[in-house]
Amino acid sequence: MTAFHALSLLLAHPELDDPNFRRSVVYLLEHDENGACGVVLNRPRMLDVAEHLELSCAVTPPSVFYEGGPVETNAVLALGSDGYSQPTLLDIDALKAGAVSAPPQMRFFVGYAGWSPGQLEAELSGESWFVLPLVRDPLGCDDVFGGDPEGLWRRVLRRQRGPLSSLALYPDDLMAN
């Protein structure tokens, strides 16, 4: 099994058919003896952040909410970064109140992905996920804040070495192939 830790990417295997995670790229925020949690990076929704949250700062385009995962789908989480450091969770209430400065990069998520103790490890040994490094590039293809979130799954695969990169060519529907 691949070693992994928080601040890694979890990339869904192309044959993972769980509708919550099909072709998902998850940014793993926490992983410890209590389980793991993260947010799905490549599922933007058509809900504009500015229409639902009173913020006096800009949100990284596209400025929409993302489906963070199937857990607590009524909760909103925010990730932020200065463009160089690892993205971290932000205090949304402090942002709304102007008590903290908004970082230059921000994304908002509805819900999150969560695993109980040992659950993610079991899914990894079952080859449901690939553990890959996060790319931080403030000038281009940043995994968390970059453009074209729908293309992120294939983009992450294409940059891998060896046979893993060929999975980027995996058809969306094997039956239509």
PDB file of C-alpha atoms in Angstrom:
ATOM      1  CA  MET A   1       0.000   0.000   0.000  1.00  0.00           C
ATOM      2  CA  THR A   2       1.206   3.507  -0.812  1.00  0.00           C
ATOM      3  CA  ALA A   3       2.274   5.629   2.148  1.00  0.00           C
ATOM      4  CA  PHE A   4       0.204   8.758   2.488  1.00  0.00           C
ATOM      5  CA  HIS A   5      -0.397  11.678   4.752  1.00  0.00           C
ATOM      6  CA  ALA A   6      -2.527  14.753   5.065  1.00  0.00           C
ATOM      7  CA  LEU A   7      -1.967  17.318   2.315  1.00  0.00           C
ATOM      8  CA  SER A   8      -1.762  14.609  -0.351  1.00  0.00           C
ATOM      9  CA  LEU A   9      -4.150  14.074  -3.233  1.00  0.00           C
ATOM     10  CA  LEU A  10      -6.392  11.042  -3.436  1.00  0.00           C
ATOM     11  CA  LEU A  11      -7.217  10.294  -7.050  1.00  0.00           C
ATOM     12  CA  ALA A  12     -10.121   7.927  -7.729  1.00  0.00           C
ATOM     13  CA  HIS A  13      -9.305   4.822  -9.748  1.00  0.00           C
ATOM     14  CA  PRO A  14     -11.084   5.036 -13.141  1.00  0.00           C
ATOM     15  CA  GLU A  15     -13.210   2.007 -12.238  1.00  0.00           C
ATOM     16  CA  LEU A  16     -14.387   3.409  -8.888  1.00  0.00           C
ATOM     17  CA  ASP A  17     -18.115   3.628  -9.538  1.00  0.00           C
ATOM     18  CA  ASP A  18     -19.317   5.252  -6.298  1.00  0.00           C
ATOM     19  CA  PRO A  19     -21.256   8.280  -7.642  1.00  0.00           C
ATOM     20  CA  ASN A  20     -19.905  10.413  -4.784  1.00  0.00           C
ATOM     21  CA  PHE A  21     -16.327   9.840  -5.880  1.00  0.00           C
ATOM     22  CA  ARG A  22     -16.312   8.810  -9.544  1.00  0.00           C
ATOM     23  CA  ARG A  23     -13.260  10.461 -11.178  1.00  0.00           C
ATOM     24  CA  SER A  24     -12.714  12.557  -8.044  1.00  0.00           C
ATOM     25  CA  VAL A  25      -9.592  14.337  -6.895  1.00  0.00           C
ATOM     26  CA  VAL A  26      -9.644  14.727  -3.102  1.00  0.00           C
ATOM     27  CA  TYR A  27      -7.325  17.027  -1.168  1.00  0.00           C
ATOM     28  CA  LEU A  28      -6.641  15.158   2.067  1.00  0.00           C
ATOM     29  CA  LEU A  29      -6.817  17.655   4.942  1.00  0.00           C
ATOM     30  CA  GLU A  30      -6.443  15.331   7.926  1.00  0.00           C
ATOM     31  CA  HIS A  31      -5.374  11.758   8.508  1.00  0.00           C
ATOM     32  CA  ASP A  32      -4.786  10.280  11.957  1.00  0.00           C
ATOM     33  CA  GLU A  33      -5.978   7.510  14.277  1.00  0.00           C
ATOM     34  CA  ASN A  34      -9.505   9.001  14.198  1.00  0.00           C
ATOM     35  CA  GLY A  35      -9.840   8.639  10.428  1.00  0.00           C
ATOM     36  CA  ALA A  36      -9.373  10.969   7.494  1.00  0.00           C
ATOM     37  CA  CYS A  37     -11.138  13.877   5.828  1.00  0.00           C
ATOM     38  CA  GLY A  38     -10.689  15.978   2.741  1.00  0.00           C
ATOM     39  CA  VAL A  39     -12.533  17.896   0.048  1.00  0.00           C
ATOM     40  CA  VAL A  40     -13.279  16.985  -3.562  1.00  0.00           C
ATOM     41  CA  LEU A  41     -11.522  19.527  -5.783  1.00  0.00           C
ATOM     42  CA  ASN A  42     -13.106  18.854  -9.155  1.00  0.00           C
ATOM     43  CA  ARG A  43     -16.866  19.190  -8.654  1.00  0.00           C
ATOM     44  CA  PRO A  44     -17.913  22.823  -9.043  1.00  0.00           C
ATOM     45  CA  ARG A  45     -21.587  23.633  -8.540  1.00  0.00           C
ATOM     46  CA  MET A  46     -23.479  26.411 -10.254  1.00  0.00           C
ATOM     47  CA  LEU A  47     -24.011  28.319  -7.001  1.00  0.00           C
ATOM     48  CA  ASP A  48     -22.163  31.627  -6.858  1.00  0.00           C
ATOM     49  CA  VAL A  49     -20.395  32.219  -3.534  1.00  0.00           C
ATOM     50  CA  ALA A  50     -21.169  35.963  -3.581  1.00  0.00           C
ATOM     51  CA  GLU A  51     -24.912  35.269  -3.764  1.00  0.00           C
ATOM     52  CA  HIS A  52     -24.861  33.127  -0.610  1.00  0.00           C
ATOM     53  CA  LEU A  53     -22.072  34.507   1.596  1.00  0.00           C
ATOM     54  CA  GLU A  54     -21.529  38.134   2.503  1.00  0.00           C
ATOM     55  CA  LEU A  55     -17.810  38.511   1.887  1.00  0.00           C
ATOM     56  CA  SER A  56     -15.877  41.676   1.249  1.00  0.00           C
ATOM     57  CA  CYS A  57     -13.132  39.811  -0.594  1.00  0.00           C
ATOM     58  CA  ALA A  58     -12.688  38.072  -3.918  1.00  0.00           C
ATOM     59  CA  VAL A  59     -12.884  34.312  -4.394  1.00  0.00           C
ATOM     60  CA  THR A  60     -10.590  32.449  -6.789  1.00  0.00           C
ATOM     61  CA  PRO A  61     -12.436  31.942 -10.113  1.00  0.00           C
ATOM     62  CA  PRO A  62     -14.653  30.181 -10.763  1.00  0.00           C
ATOM     63  CA  SER A  63     -16.230  31.771  -7.691  1.00  0.00           C
ATOM     64  CA  VAL A  64     -18.733  28.991  -7.102  1.00  0.00           C
ATOM     65  CA  PHE A  65     -19.210  26.463  -4.346  1.00  0.00           C
ATOM     66  CA  TYR A  66     -17.685  23.023  -4.874  1.00  0.00           C
ATOM     67  CA  GLU A  67     -19.171  19.711  -3.788  1.00  0.00           C
ATOM     68  CA  GLY A  68     -16.642  18.859  -1.099  1.00  0.00           C
ATOM     69  CA  GLY A  69     -18.051  15.401  -0.449  1.00  0.00           C
ATOM     70  CA  PRO A  70     -21.059  13.486   0.868  1.00  0.00           C
ATOM     71  CA  VAL A  71     -20.528  14.201   4.600  1.00  0.00           C
ATOM     72  CA  GLU A  72     -22.326  17.126   6.285  1.00  0.00           C
ATOM     73  CA  THR A  73     -23.623  18.538   3.017  1.00  0.00           C
ATOM     74  CA  ASN A  74     -25.155  21.502   4.863  1.00  0.00           C
ATOM     75  CA  ALA A  75     -21.726  22.642   6.122  1.00  0.00           C
ATOM     76  CA  VAL A  76     -19.531  25.102   4.232  1.00  0.00           C
ATOM     77  CA  LEU A  77     -15.737  24.898   4.404  1.00  0.00           C
ATOM     78  CA  ALA A  78     -13.191  27.254   2.880  1.00  0.00           C
ATOM     79  CA  LEU A  79      -9.611  26.644   1.814  1.00  0.00           C
ATOM     80  CA  GLY A  80      -7.145  29.454   1.414  1.00  0.00           C
ATOM     81  CA  SER A  81      -3.520  30.034   0.554  1.00  0.00           C
ATOM     82  CA  ASP A  82      -1.084  32.828  -0.115  1.00  0.00           C
ATOM     83  CA  GLY A  83      -0.178  31.036  -3.348  1.00  0.00           C
ATOM     84  CA  TYR A  84       2.985  29.426  -2.033  1.00  0.00           C
ATOM     85  CA  SER A  85       2.107  27.611   1.193  1.00  0.00           C
ATOM     86  CA  GLN A  86      -0.153  24.578   1.533  1.00  0.00           C
ATOM     87  CA  PRO A  87      -3.878  25.364   1.403  1.00  0.00           C
ATOM     88  CA  THR A  88      -5.472  25.332   4.854  1.00  0.00           C
ATOM     89  CA  LEU A  89      -8.971  25.640   6.271  1.00  0.00           C
ATOM     90  CA  LEU A  90     -10.184  29.192   6.849  1.00  0.00           C
ATOM     91  CA  ASP A  91     -12.496  30.574   9.518  1.00  0.00           C
ATOM     92  CA  ILE A  92     -15.458  31.724   7.411  1.00  0.00           C
ATOM     93  CA  ASP A  93     -17.054  33.728  10.239  1.00  0.00           C
ATOM     94  CA  ALA A  94     -13.804  35.646  10.791  1.00  0.00           C
ATOM     95  CA  LEU A  95     -13.595  36.332   7.046  1.00  0.00           C
ATOM     96  CA  LYS A  96     -17.181  37.608   6.945  1.00  0.00           C
ATOM     97  CA  ALA A  97     -16.546  39.843   9.958  1.00  0.00           C
ATOM     98  CA  GLY A  98     -13.322  41.184   8.470  1.00  0.00           C
ATOM     99  CA  ALA A  99     -11.424  39.946  11.544  1.00  0.00           C
ATOM    100  CA  VAL A 100      -8.820  38.230   9.368  1.00  0.00           C
ATOM    101  CA  SER A 101      -7.332  39.164   6.032  1.00  0.00           C
ATOM    102  CA  ALA A 102      -8.494  37.132   3.087  1.00  0.00           C
ATOM    103  CA  PRO A 103      -5.730  35.173   1.398  1.00  0.00           C
ATOM    104  CA  PRO A 104      -5.244  35.737  -2.346  1.00  0.00           C
ATOM    105  CA  GLN A 105      -6.525  32.240  -3.122  1.00  0.00           C
ATOM    106  CA  MET A 106      -9.814  30.901  -1.724  1.00  0.00           C
ATOM    107  CA  ARG A 107     -12.279  28.132  -2.585  1.00  0.00           C
ATOM    108  CA  PHE A 108     -15.528  27.228  -0.834  1.00  0.00           C
ATOM    109  CA  PHE A 109     -16.874  23.697  -0.430  1.00  0.00           C
ATOM    110  CA  VAL A 110     -20.241  22.288   0.600  1.00  0.00           C
ATOM    111  CA  GLY A 111     -19.712  19.112   2.613  1.00  0.00           C
ATOM    112  CA  TYR A 112     -16.567  17.047   2.810  1.00  0.00           C
ATOM    113  CA  ALA A 113     -15.242  13.528   2.279  1.00  0.00           C
ATOM    114  CA  GLY A 114     -14.734  11.549   5.476  1.00  0.00           C
ATOM    115  CA  TRP A 115     -13.428   8.109   6.393  1.00  0.00           C
ATOM    116  CA  SER A 116     -13.666   6.320   9.733  1.00  0.00           C
ATOM    117  CA  PRO A 117     -10.522   4.799  11.310  1.00  0.00           C
ATOM    118  CA  GLY A 118      -9.068   2.220   8.922  1.00  0.00           C
ATOM    119  CA  GLN A 119     -11.653   2.833   6.188  1.00  0.00           C
ATOM    120  CA  LEU A 120      -9.389   4.786   3.852  1.00  0.00           C
ATOM    121  CA  GLU A 121      -6.563   2.291   4.372  1.00  0.00           C
ATOM    122  CA  ALA A 122      -8.949  -0.511   3.347  1.00  0.00           C
ATOM    123  CA  GLU A 123     -10.016   1.424   0.246  1.00  0.00           C
ATOM    124  CA  LEU A 124      -6.359   2.029  -0.639  1.00  0.00           C
ATOM    125  CA  SER A 125      -5.501  -1.661  -0.315  1.00  0.00           C
ATOM    126  CA  GLY A 126      -8.529  -2.369  -2.529  1.00  0.00           C
ATOM    127  CA  GLU A 127      -7.003  -0.037  -5.116  1.00  0.00           C
ATOM    128  CA  SER A 128      -9.921   2.404  -5.139  1.00  0.00           C
ATOM    129  CA  TRP A 129      -7.550   5.364  -4.848  1.00  0.00           C
ATOM    130  CA  PHE A 130      -4.106   6.524  -5.902  1.00  0.00           C
ATOM    131  CA  VAL A 131      -2.140   8.689  -3.459  1.00  0.00           C
ATOM    132  CA  LEU A 132      -0.302  11.430  -5.326  1.00  0.00           C
ATOM    133  CA  PRO A 133       1.562  14.611  -4.437  1.00  0.00           C
ATOM    134  CA  LEU A 134      -0.189  17.952  -4.536  1.00  0.00           C
ATOM    135  CA  VAL A 135       1.160  20.473  -7.058  1.00  0.00           C
ATOM    136  CA  ARG A 136       1.344  24.084  -5.896  1.00  0.00           C
ATOM    137  CA  ASP A 137       1.975  26.484  -8.755  1.00  0.00           C
ATOM    138  CA  PRO A 138       0.737  30.030  -8.154  1.00  0.00           C
ATOM    139  CA  LEU A 139       1.439  30.893 -11.797  1.00  0.00           C
ATOM    140  CA  GLY A 140      -0.294  28.005 -13.520  1.00  0.00           C
ATOM    141  CA  CYS A 141      -1.635  24.511 -12.938  1.00  0.00           C
ATOM    142  CA  ASP A 142      -2.291  24.572  -9.221  1.00  0.00           C
ATOM    143  CA  ASP A 143      -4.295  21.508  -8.139  1.00  0.00           C
ATOM    144  CA  VAL A 144      -6.439  23.308  -5.559  1.00  0.00           C
ATOM    145  CA  PHE A 145      -6.949  26.749  -7.083  1.00  0.00           C
ATOM    146  CA  GLY A 146      -6.193  26.248 -10.791  1.00  0.00           C
ATOM    147  CA  GLY A 147      -8.704  26.713 -13.579  1.00  0.00           C
ATOM    148  CA  ASP A 148     -10.620  23.922 -15.313  1.00  0.00           C
ATOM    149  CA  PRO A 149     -11.530  21.871 -12.231  1.00  0.00           C
ATOM    150  CA  GLU A 150     -13.454  19.387 -14.407  1.00  0.00           C
ATOM    151  CA  GLY A 151     -10.212  18.495 -16.220  1.00  0.00           C
ATOM    152  CA  LEU A 152      -8.190  18.053 -13.015  1.00  0.00           C
ATOM    153  CA  TRP A 153      -8.548  14.245 -12.765  1.00  0.00           C
ATOM    154  CA  ARG A 154      -7.020  13.679 -16.224  1.00  0.00           C
ATOM    155  CA  ARG A 155      -4.428  16.433 -15.756  1.00  0.00           C
ATOM    156  CA  VAL A 156      -3.126  14.867 -12.525  1.00  0.00           C
ATOM    157  CA  LEU A 157      -2.890  11.459 -14.217  1.00  0.00           C
ATOM    158  CA  ARG A 158      -1.124  12.831 -17.315  1.00  0.00           C
ATOM    159  CA  ARG A 159       1.722  14.295 -15.271  1.00  0.00           C
ATOM    160  CA  GLN A 160       2.504  10.940 -13.575  1.00  0.00           C
ATOM    161  CA  ARG A 161       5.364   8.751 -14.720  1.00  0.00           C
ATOM    162  CA  GLY A 162       5.018   5.245 -16.059  1.00  0.00           C
ATOM    163  CA  PRO A 163       1.807   3.340 -16.716  1.00  0.00           C
ATOM    164  CA  LEU A 164      -0.242   5.486 -14.337  1.00  0.00           C
ATOM    165  CA  SER A 165      -0.210   8.338 -16.869  1.00  0.00           C
ATOM    166  CA  SER A 166      -1.954   6.137 -19.451  1.00  0.00           C
ATOM    167  CA  LEU A 167      -5.046   6.017 -17.221  1.00  0.00           C
ATOM    168  CA  ALA A 168      -5.725   9.610 -18.306  1.00  0.00           C
ATOM    169  CA  LEU A 169      -6.861   8.047 -21.605  1.00  0.00           C
ATOM    170  CA  TYR A 170      -9.345   5.756 -19.855  1.00  0.00           C
ATOM    171  CA  PRO A 171     -12.760   6.256 -21.500  1.00  0.00           C
ATOM    172  CA  ASP A 172     -15.566   7.825 -19.495  1.00  0.00           C
ATOM    173  CA  ASP A 173     -17.826   4.906 -20.410  1.00  0.00           C
ATOM    174  CA  LEU A 174     -16.222   1.542 -21.170  1.00  0.00           C
ATOM    175  CA  MET A 175     -19.462   0.277 -22.743  1.00  0.00           C
ATOM    176  CA  ALA A 176     -19.356   3.084 -25.322  1.00  0.00           C
ATOM    177  CA  ASN A 177     -15.773   2.250 -26.237  1.00  0.00           C
TER     178      ASN A 177
END
